[in-house]
XYZ file of C-alpha atoms in Angstrom:
553
model
C 6.518 64.457 7.411
C 8.517 63.889 10.588
C 12.299 64.060 10.336
C 14.075 60.720 10.538
C 16.257 60.172 13.577
C 19.986 60.299 12.879
C 20.807 57.947 15.764
C 22.181 60.635 18.105
C 19.561 59.867 20.770
C 20.583 56.184 20.808
C 24.263 57.101 21.164
C 23.453 59.424 24.104
C 21.570 56.598 25.836
C 24.540 54.209 25.388
C 26.906 56.851 26.769
C 24.664 57.293 29.835
C 24.577 53.501 30.459
C 28.374 53.205 30.185
C 28.889 56.077 32.613
C 26.826 54.200 35.192
C 29.356 51.308 35.151
C 32.246 51.671 37.612
C 34.886 49.711 35.647
C 34.451 51.521 32.314
C 37.592 53.583 31.424
C 37.021 57.341 31.044
C 39.487 57.727 28.148
C 37.670 57.192 24.807
C 40.504 55.054 23.287
C 40.741 52.883 26.391
C 36.990 52.566 26.430
C 36.984 51.228 22.828
C 39.637 48.607 23.692
C 37.652 47.625 26.768
C 34.505 47.122 24.646
C 36.357 44.977 22.056
C 37.796 42.818 24.802
C 34.391 42.262 26.318
C 32.948 40.967 23.005
C 35.965 38.680 22.459
C 35.360 37.087 25.876
C 31.709 36.419 24.935
C 32.755 34.731 21.676
C 35.196 32.488 23.569
C 32.454 31.465 25.995
C 30.164 30.468 23.077
C 32.724 28.033 21.603
C 31.892 24.367 22.404
C 33.599 21.090 21.878
C 33.313 19.713 18.368
C 31.418 16.737 19.711
C 28.600 18.868 21.125
C 25.225 19.337 19.375
C 24.177 22.886 18.653
C 20.999 23.621 20.540
C 21.501 21.024 23.260
C 22.287 23.707 25.820
C 18.662 24.866 25.629
C 16.508 21.801 24.876
C 18.509 18.702 23.986
C 20.791 16.961 26.443
C 23.509 14.363 26.035
C 23.472 13.072 29.586
C 21.274 12.643 32.659
C 18.627 11.003 30.504
C 15.206 10.368 31.957
C 13.883 6.832 31.319
C 11.323 6.070 28.602
C 9.061 3.034 28.662
C 7.460 1.450 25.621
C 3.689 1.071 25.968
C 2.262 -2.219 24.673
C 0.037 -2.270 21.599
C -3.486 -2.133 23.001
C -5.214 -4.259 20.344
C -5.243 -8.016 19.865
C -3.231 -8.987 16.761
C -4.433 -11.575 14.288
C -7.591 -12.467 12.378
C -10.618 -10.551 13.650
C -13.309 -12.918 12.342
C -13.866 -16.634 12.780
C -12.072 -18.650 10.118
C -11.709 -22.442 10.157
C -8.140 -23.722 10.321
C -8.594 -25.467 6.973
C -10.317 -22.523 5.253
C -10.026 -22.668 1.476
C -8.391 -19.753 -0.348
C -11.739 -18.696 -1.847
C -13.438 -18.673 1.565
C -10.850 -16.271 2.988
C -10.739 -14.166 -0.181
C -14.537 -13.816 -0.034
C -14.129 -11.899 3.234
C -12.446 -9.157 1.195
C -14.139 -9.551 -2.203
C -17.629 -10.018 -0.825
C -20.847 -10.630 -2.754
C -21.544 -6.899 -2.495
C -18.347 -6.125 -4.386
C -18.982 -8.821 -7.007
C -22.511 -7.494 -7.534
C -21.116 -3.984 -7.959
C -18.671 -5.204 -10.613
C -21.400 -7.047 -12.518
C -23.913 -4.194 -12.300
C -21.548 -1.410 -13.330
C -19.985 -3.483 -16.124
C -23.371 -4.247 -17.645
C -24.499 -0.634 -17.221
C -21.346 0.736 -18.857
C -21.713 -1.739 -21.737
C -25.294 -0.576 -22.322
C -24.327 3.105 -22.186
C -21.337 2.654 -24.495
C -23.254 0.653 -27.071
C -26.092 3.163 -27.076
C -23.676 6.018 -27.715
C -21.585 4.078 -30.230
C -23.509 1.201 -31.813
C -21.390 -1.864 -32.400
C -21.874 -4.961 -34.528
C -20.153 -7.130 -31.923
C -22.445 -9.382 -29.917
C -22.861 -8.618 -26.220
C -24.873 -10.346 -23.530
C -24.882 -9.104 -19.920
C -22.175 -10.598 -17.758
C -23.235 -12.795 -14.842
C -21.759 -13.236 -11.391
C -20.247 -16.578 -12.402
C -18.638 -15.086 -15.494
C -17.230 -12.153 -13.517
C -15.629 -14.498 -10.985
C -14.233 -16.585 -13.823
C -12.900 -13.455 -15.508
C -11.119 -12.323 -12.316
C -9.856 -15.863 -11.705
C -8.328 -15.930 -15.182
C -6.700 -12.537 -14.534
C -5.159 -13.936 -11.342
C -3.981 -16.976 -13.314
C -2.425 -14.717 -15.953
C -0.335 -13.136 -13.206
C 1.053 -16.591 -12.391
C 1.330 -17.888 -15.955
C 2.706 -14.776 -17.638
C 2.654 -14.551 -21.430
C 3.437 -11.550 -23.653
C -0.188 -10.815 -24.584
C -3.627 -11.731 -23.242
C -4.590 -13.494 -26.475
C -1.616 -15.846 -26.151
C -3.410 -17.760 -23.381
C -5.941 -18.998 -25.984
C -3.433 -20.061 -28.643
C -3.599 -23.805 -29.342
C -1.598 -24.353 -32.524
C 1.764 -24.298 -30.732
C 2.304 -26.522 -27.711
C 4.239 -23.704 -26.017
C 1.006 -21.727 -25.595
C -1.466 -24.545 -24.964
C -3.407 -23.877 -21.766
C -6.859 -24.725 -20.393
C -8.063 -21.141 -20.719
C -10.317 -21.942 -23.735
C -12.165 -24.479 -21.589
C -12.821 -21.835 -18.923
C -13.993 -18.929 -21.108
C -13.992 -18.098 -24.793
C -11.334 -15.638 -25.873
C -13.796 -13.180 -27.396
C -16.020 -13.266 -24.318
C -13.025 -12.463 -22.101
C -12.124 -9.578 -24.427
C -15.664 -8.184 -24.242
C -15.737 -8.271 -20.440
C -12.286 -6.638 -20.397
C -13.577 -3.930 -22.715
C -16.562 -3.026 -20.537
C -15.150 -3.737 -17.068
C -16.273 -0.871 -14.844
C -16.680 0.191 -11.220
C -18.604 3.482 -11.270
C -21.537 4.819 -13.280
C -20.230 7.600 -15.496
C -23.619 9.312 -15.535
C -24.297 9.217 -11.790
C -25.271 12.567 -10.258
C -24.080 11.784 -6.715
C -20.388 11.548 -7.646
C -17.847 14.227 -6.741
C -16.213 14.866 -10.115
C -13.554 17.058 -8.499
C -12.145 13.881 -6.960
C -9.532 12.606 -9.405
C -10.205 9.055 -8.213
C -13.995 9.175 -8.545
C -13.958 6.160 -10.872
C -12.369 4.104 -8.077
C -13.383 5.893 -4.885
C -16.071 3.441 -3.806
C -13.800 0.480 -4.507
C -10.840 1.972 -2.603
C -12.931 2.907 0.431
C -14.559 -0.519 0.478
C -11.214 -2.347 0.310
C -9.774 -0.235 3.128
C -12.703 -1.177 5.339
C -12.406 -4.872 4.462
C -8.639 -4.967 5.035
C -8.980 -3.471 8.520
C -11.988 -5.592 9.519
C -10.337 -8.879 8.507
C -6.962 -8.692 10.257
C -5.229 -6.729 13.018
C -1.532 -5.947 12.716
C 0.896 -7.049 15.435
C 1.810 -3.534 16.598
C 4.689 -2.753 14.218
C 4.043 -1.227 10.794
C 5.931 0.561 8.037
C 4.866 3.679 6.143
C 6.355 4.140 2.689
C 5.314 4.697 -0.913
C 4.588 2.072 -3.578
C 4.519 2.643 -7.317
C 1.839 1.236 -9.614
C 3.352 1.017 -13.066
C 1.704 3.225 -15.702
C 3.359 5.153 -18.531
C 0.276 6.563 -20.208
C -1.015 10.126 -20.053
C -2.154 10.986 -16.552
C -2.143 14.265 -14.642
C -0.858 12.715 -11.410
C 1.647 10.288 -12.890
C 4.900 10.345 -10.915
C 8.558 9.755 -11.716
C 10.721 8.280 -8.940
C 14.177 7.479 -10.366
C 15.316 5.528 -7.289
C 12.375 3.110 -7.375
C 12.387 -0.171 -9.369
C 9.132 1.051 -10.951
C 10.058 4.575 -11.994
C 6.905 5.730 -13.816
C 3.421 5.339 -12.455
C 0.899 6.214 -9.770
C 2.232 6.719 -6.244
C 0.401 5.022 -3.382
C 1.121 5.864 0.258
C 1.071 2.526 2.083
C 0.961 1.375 5.694
C 1.875 -2.322 5.952
C 2.650 -4.710 8.791
C 6.414 -4.970 9.236
C 6.667 -8.741 9.623
C 4.194 -9.892 6.952
C 3.606 -6.944 4.608
C -0.165 -7.008 5.262
C -1.661 -3.865 3.711
C -3.746 -2.201 6.417
C -4.204 1.343 5.080
C -3.335 3.332 1.957
C -3.868 6.544 0.006
C -3.439 7.160 -3.707
C -1.472 10.348 -4.382
C -3.179 12.484 -7.013
C -0.781 15.418 -7.043
C -0.753 18.843 -5.467
C -3.993 20.569 -4.626
C -4.322 24.290 -5.340
C -1.158 26.368 -5.342
C 0.784 23.872 -3.255
C 0.590 21.549 -0.331
C 2.594 22.219 2.828
C 3.489 19.422 5.176
C 2.582 16.655 2.710
C 4.531 13.924 4.522
C 3.151 15.056 7.878
C -0.420 14.907 6.592
C 0.032 11.502 4.937
C 1.365 9.813 8.069
C -1.376 11.244 10.281
C -4.069 10.226 7.799
C -2.790 6.663 7.561
C -2.445 6.404 11.345
C -5.869 7.871 12.187
C -7.592 4.465 12.698
C -4.947 3.596 15.312
C -5.079 6.673 17.557
C -4.470 5.746 21.181
C -3.336 2.186 20.414
C 0.451 2.822 20.787
C 1.051 1.378 17.340
C 4.769 1.587 16.429
C 5.180 3.222 13.029
C 8.509 3.181 11.172
C 9.292 5.517 8.283
C 12.196 6.934 6.294
C 13.608 10.454 6.311
C 11.005 11.783 3.866
C 8.419 11.689 6.645
C 10.311 11.900 9.959
C 10.465 15.170 11.879
C 10.313 16.535 15.419
C 6.945 18.216 14.968
C 5.366 15.064 13.481
C 6.710 12.761 16.212
C 5.544 15.093 18.962
C 2.047 15.195 17.478
C 1.993 11.410 17.110
C 2.997 11.045 20.744
C 0.050 13.201 21.704
C -2.282 10.868 19.791
C -0.947 7.710 21.429
C 1.243 6.630 18.508
C 4.883 5.507 18.663
C 7.177 6.528 15.832
C 10.748 5.864 14.727
C 12.619 6.716 11.556
C 15.697 8.106 9.921
C 15.779 11.901 9.790
C 17.464 14.451 7.564
C 20.171 16.623 9.072
C 18.449 19.835 7.979
C 15.007 18.923 9.303
C 13.416 21.713 11.344
C 13.971 21.514 15.144
C 16.351 18.560 14.791
C 19.629 18.835 16.713
C 22.515 19.767 14.448
C 25.786 17.969 14.946
C 28.503 20.622 14.722
C 31.080 17.911 14.233
C 29.265 16.861 11.031
C 28.925 20.407 9.752
C 32.731 20.723 9.865
C 33.049 17.384 8.015
C 34.907 15.758 10.897
C 33.214 12.317 10.832
C 32.867 10.060 13.857
C 34.900 6.898 14.106
C 33.251 4.030 12.266
C 30.476 2.270 14.197
C 30.494 4.881 16.980
C 27.438 6.909 17.911
C 26.131 9.751 20.043
C 22.681 10.000 21.613
C 20.658 13.000 22.749
C 17.258 13.418 24.372
C 14.570 16.068 24.459
C 11.443 15.272 26.463
C 10.348 11.872 25.041
C 12.338 12.271 21.817
C 15.549 10.318 21.330
C 18.007 11.291 18.610
C 21.110 9.314 17.645
C 23.914 9.797 15.147
C 25.723 6.640 14.071
C 28.703 6.441 11.757
C 28.488 3.508 9.363
C 29.654 3.703 5.749
C 27.945 7.073 5.950
C 26.309 9.000 8.778
C 22.905 7.668 9.852
C 20.555 9.809 11.958
C 17.557 8.235 13.691
C 14.741 9.916 15.626
C 12.269 8.174 17.945
C 9.507 9.259 20.293
C 9.457 6.163 22.501
C 12.914 4.552 22.720
C 15.008 4.845 25.879
C 18.281 6.624 24.996
C 20.293 4.232 27.174
C 18.859 1.079 25.589
C 21.180 -0.769 23.228
C 20.697 -3.150 20.357
C 22.824 -4.684 17.633
C 22.988 -4.827 13.860
C 24.897 -7.227 11.640
C 27.727 -5.855 9.526
C 30.038 -7.556 7.064
C 33.761 -7.431 7.677
C 36.641 -8.056 5.308
C 36.569 -11.649 4.153
C 32.764 -11.787 4.135
C 32.314 -12.666 7.809
C 29.401 -11.156 9.729
C 29.843 -9.371 13.013
C 27.393 -7.812 15.483
C 27.796 -4.094 16.110
C 26.328 -2.418 19.188
C 24.024 0.491 18.325
C 21.192 2.386 20.040
C 17.963 0.367 20.232
C 16.097 2.830 18.014
C 18.508 2.150 15.165
C 18.404 -1.657 15.499
C 14.578 -1.586 15.657
C 14.465 0.619 12.579
C 16.489 -1.917 10.620
C 14.269 -4.755 11.896
C 10.865 -3.222 11.248
C 11.404 -0.945 8.228
C 10.604 -3.626 5.650
C 6.826 -4.023 5.557
C 6.092 -2.083 2.361
C 9.076 -3.554 0.519
C 7.876 -7.043 1.460
C 4.367 -6.242 0.193
C 5.741 -4.915 -3.114
C 7.911 -7.982 -3.487
C 5.138 -10.515 -2.873
C 2.455 -8.970 -5.070
C 5.018 -8.080 -7.743
C 5.830 -11.752 -8.323
C 2.352 -12.653 -9.613
C 0.638 -9.370 -10.461
C -1.499 -9.097 -13.587
C 0.076 -6.205 -15.540
C -1.180 -6.362 -19.104
C -1.302 -3.097 -21.005
C -4.330 -0.834 -20.898
C -4.992 2.792 -21.826
C -7.272 3.182 -18.809
C -5.146 4.146 -15.806
C -7.689 3.046 -13.216
C -7.381 -0.569 -14.358
C -3.762 -0.635 -13.218
C -4.871 0.494 -9.761
C -7.727 -2.003 -9.752
C -5.462 -4.961 -10.480
C -2.809 -3.685 -8.063
C -5.328 -3.679 -5.219
C -6.761 -6.987 -6.439
C -3.264 -8.454 -6.015
C -2.954 -6.783 -2.609
C -6.313 -8.271 -1.617
C -5.136 -11.744 -2.638
C -1.972 -11.379 -0.577
C -3.854 -9.983 2.430
C -6.199 -12.982 2.294
C -3.164 -15.294 2.258
C -1.665 -13.614 5.341
C -4.994 -13.913 7.180
C -5.385 -17.576 6.167
C -1.846 -18.383 7.303
C -2.495 -16.680 10.648
C -5.792 -18.538 11.152
C -4.288 -21.879 10.139
C -1.250 -21.565 12.387
C 0.804 -24.758 12.486
C -1.915 -26.622 10.575
C -1.726 -24.287 7.579
C -1.401 -26.673 4.646
C 0.233 -24.296 2.134
C 3.744 -24.760 3.442
C 5.188 -24.217 -0.031
C 4.204 -20.559 0.106
C 2.050 -17.912 -1.497
C 2.257 -19.202 -5.091
C 0.580 -22.528 -4.315
C -2.175 -20.731 -2.372
C -2.751 -18.259 -5.213
C -2.974 -21.048 -7.774
C -5.758 -22.723 -5.796
C -7.569 -19.394 -5.407
C -7.530 -18.830 -9.173
C -8.755 -22.362 -9.764
C -11.608 -21.948 -7.264
C -12.719 -18.676 -8.840
C -12.971 -20.187 -12.299
C -16.237 -21.895 -13.198
C -16.034 -23.009 -16.847
C -18.297 -20.856 -19.014
C -18.456 -20.223 -22.739
C -19.719 -17.401 -24.892
C -22.951 -19.366 -25.420
C -23.487 -19.796 -21.684
C -24.202 -16.103 -21.060
C -27.971 -15.680 -20.513
C -30.163 -13.257 -22.414
C -31.125 -9.941 -20.840
C -34.341 -11.365 -19.391
C -32.628 -14.309 -17.747
C -31.576 -14.341 -14.141
C -28.050 -15.048 -12.872
C -26.655 -18.454 -13.709
C -24.219 -20.129 -11.395
C -23.764 -22.178 -8.278
C -26.476 -21.880 -5.646
C -26.862 -23.287 -2.155
C -28.857 -26.232 -3.672
C -27.171 -26.836 -7.032
C -23.576 -26.774 -8.240
C -22.405 -27.173 -11.828
C -19.193 -29.183 -11.913
C -17.306 -31.724 -13.970
C -18.675 -34.923 -12.403
C -18.482 -37.557 -15.167
C -15.502 -39.289 -16.700
C -17.445 -40.218 -19.853
C -19.742 -37.854 -21.710
C -23.479 -38.208 -21.030
C -26.527 -36.723 -22.729
C -27.550 -33.365 -21.263
C -30.827 -33.678 -19.363
C -32.162 -30.269 -20.386
C -31.298 -30.798 -24.044
C -33.032 -34.178 -23.969
C -36.204 -32.615 -22.522
C -36.296 -29.687 -24.930
C -35.658 -31.834 -28.005
C -37.937 -34.702 -27.064
C -40.211 -35.668 -29.961
C -37.939 -34.040 -32.542
C -35.352 -35.430 -34.882
C -32.610 -33.286 -33.300
C -30.253 -35.373 -31.221
C -29.275 -34.029 -27.793
C -25.535 -33.605 -27.321
C -23.457 -34.966 -24.453
C -21.251 -33.408 -21.768
C -19.072 -34.326 -18.793
C -20.562 -31.506 -16.685
C -23.616 -31.757 -14.534
C -25.410 -30.900 -11.294
C -23.511 -32.462 -8.402
C -26.552 -32.564 -6.118
C -28.959 -34.020 -8.710
C -26.319 -36.192 -10.439
C -27.694 -35.167 -13.842
C -25.619 -34.412 -16.909
C -25.953 -30.779 -17.969
C -24.248 -28.405 -20.348
C -22.898 -25.353 -18.588
C -25.226 -23.199 -20.679
C -28.198 -25.382 -19.687
C -27.471 -25.190 -15.973
C -29.588 -22.031 -15.510
C -32.654 -23.775 -16.978
C -32.089 -26.678 -14.618
C -31.962 -24.389 -11.563
C -35.052 -22.426 -12.611
C -37.011 -25.597 -13.320
C -36.313 -26.892 -9.815
C -37.404 -23.600 -8.243
C -40.701 -23.229 -10.137
């Protein structure tokens, strides 16, 4: 083994270098004093003013800014498909919940009911659900979000006037309970499903909704990225706890929503860490949500969980504008030495720095606020409203990136607020149902935003979202009963392009189909106020299918 060096060679080299310098004293004591003095001078040169930012001498600068210009959003905002100004709520909603989706719900629900009853025989009666019944079921769920009662069964109570509703006329209580029991979206026995995906029960539904949301409406160029919580307290591997959120326990959903309206344009459901850990989670989430908008110069606003120099630089390279609050300890961010020594700025004063196309500002409000942007001009100013003593409001001048952040960082909160008012949230042990009804509520609200945009000044629902949602629920509901469900061999029963079953009579009339089937017998045909609008014939709801088939034979 070679002997380790004792450092004598290094000392000899230093001695040789010092001898080459003319001003180095020859006396060893004087030489040591000369060396200490030289290092003290270097330390003095490194000291900067407390107002300077550490690192600015190399990359960041606090003056001589180069101008930055905001590129316009390259896509046309608004509704992407032709909608009449007076479009009904159901017509707009059908652009999201299409016939393909309804058929999927009906097919998978009936298949799951058959599989479950084969595995565990039940004495309860079940007949396959039809398209009309499924729409009625969903319509009643939407109505339950508006008319909220403690339990689902309370909507069918009739003995007390407090609980008297028209739900029994729309669907029998037991039939609703059976559809609720077997409601399904994915075949459990399918071989083409990736079981490693924790959301495999909902994957098709989530992907389909994302496509429909983006094909119906284009955002106006300003969006917010934040997380939403879907309430669920049951056992679930990826259940989250966020103590600062109004909904503390549940499933976390990463959401991108339009800042001005809250329109949900893209989302991801968080299912927990993958493998040993996930690095750059926030970075990955933002880039995934923004992928459909590469090159469009969409302005994306986010909080300090996501913001960072590396992320904003990458977004700039993909033609995306970004702005958000940033944490003081974020990698590559300029560090304010004044803040590290706890010497705060004067209230409502700020400092701005620039690095390439990045703009960074520190503003002293009640506490220090740091904002990072990849497209704002550092010299551009804006204003925010602040309350003074006595309750009066005053405008405070701030950098434009900070005023824009306050203006546009509200999209996800607005979405949560609007769907939270009327969301169906009855208890269920199946976690995926909570997600299903959350995105059902989001789909209803997205349809409302699109309808309001298409209607413009002629939009008739001036009273707001609640009135529009009430009409949607009413349009979805076609009165059915437990008896009206067809047998397995029967085809779908419901409205067609040639026949519609509606309440068309004020006084009850004898059902045409019952009269034909009981002709020549002693059994008297019963009466009804429902009938075929096109044929003007009285018909029971359960006889409507026979009427349609008879006219098509």
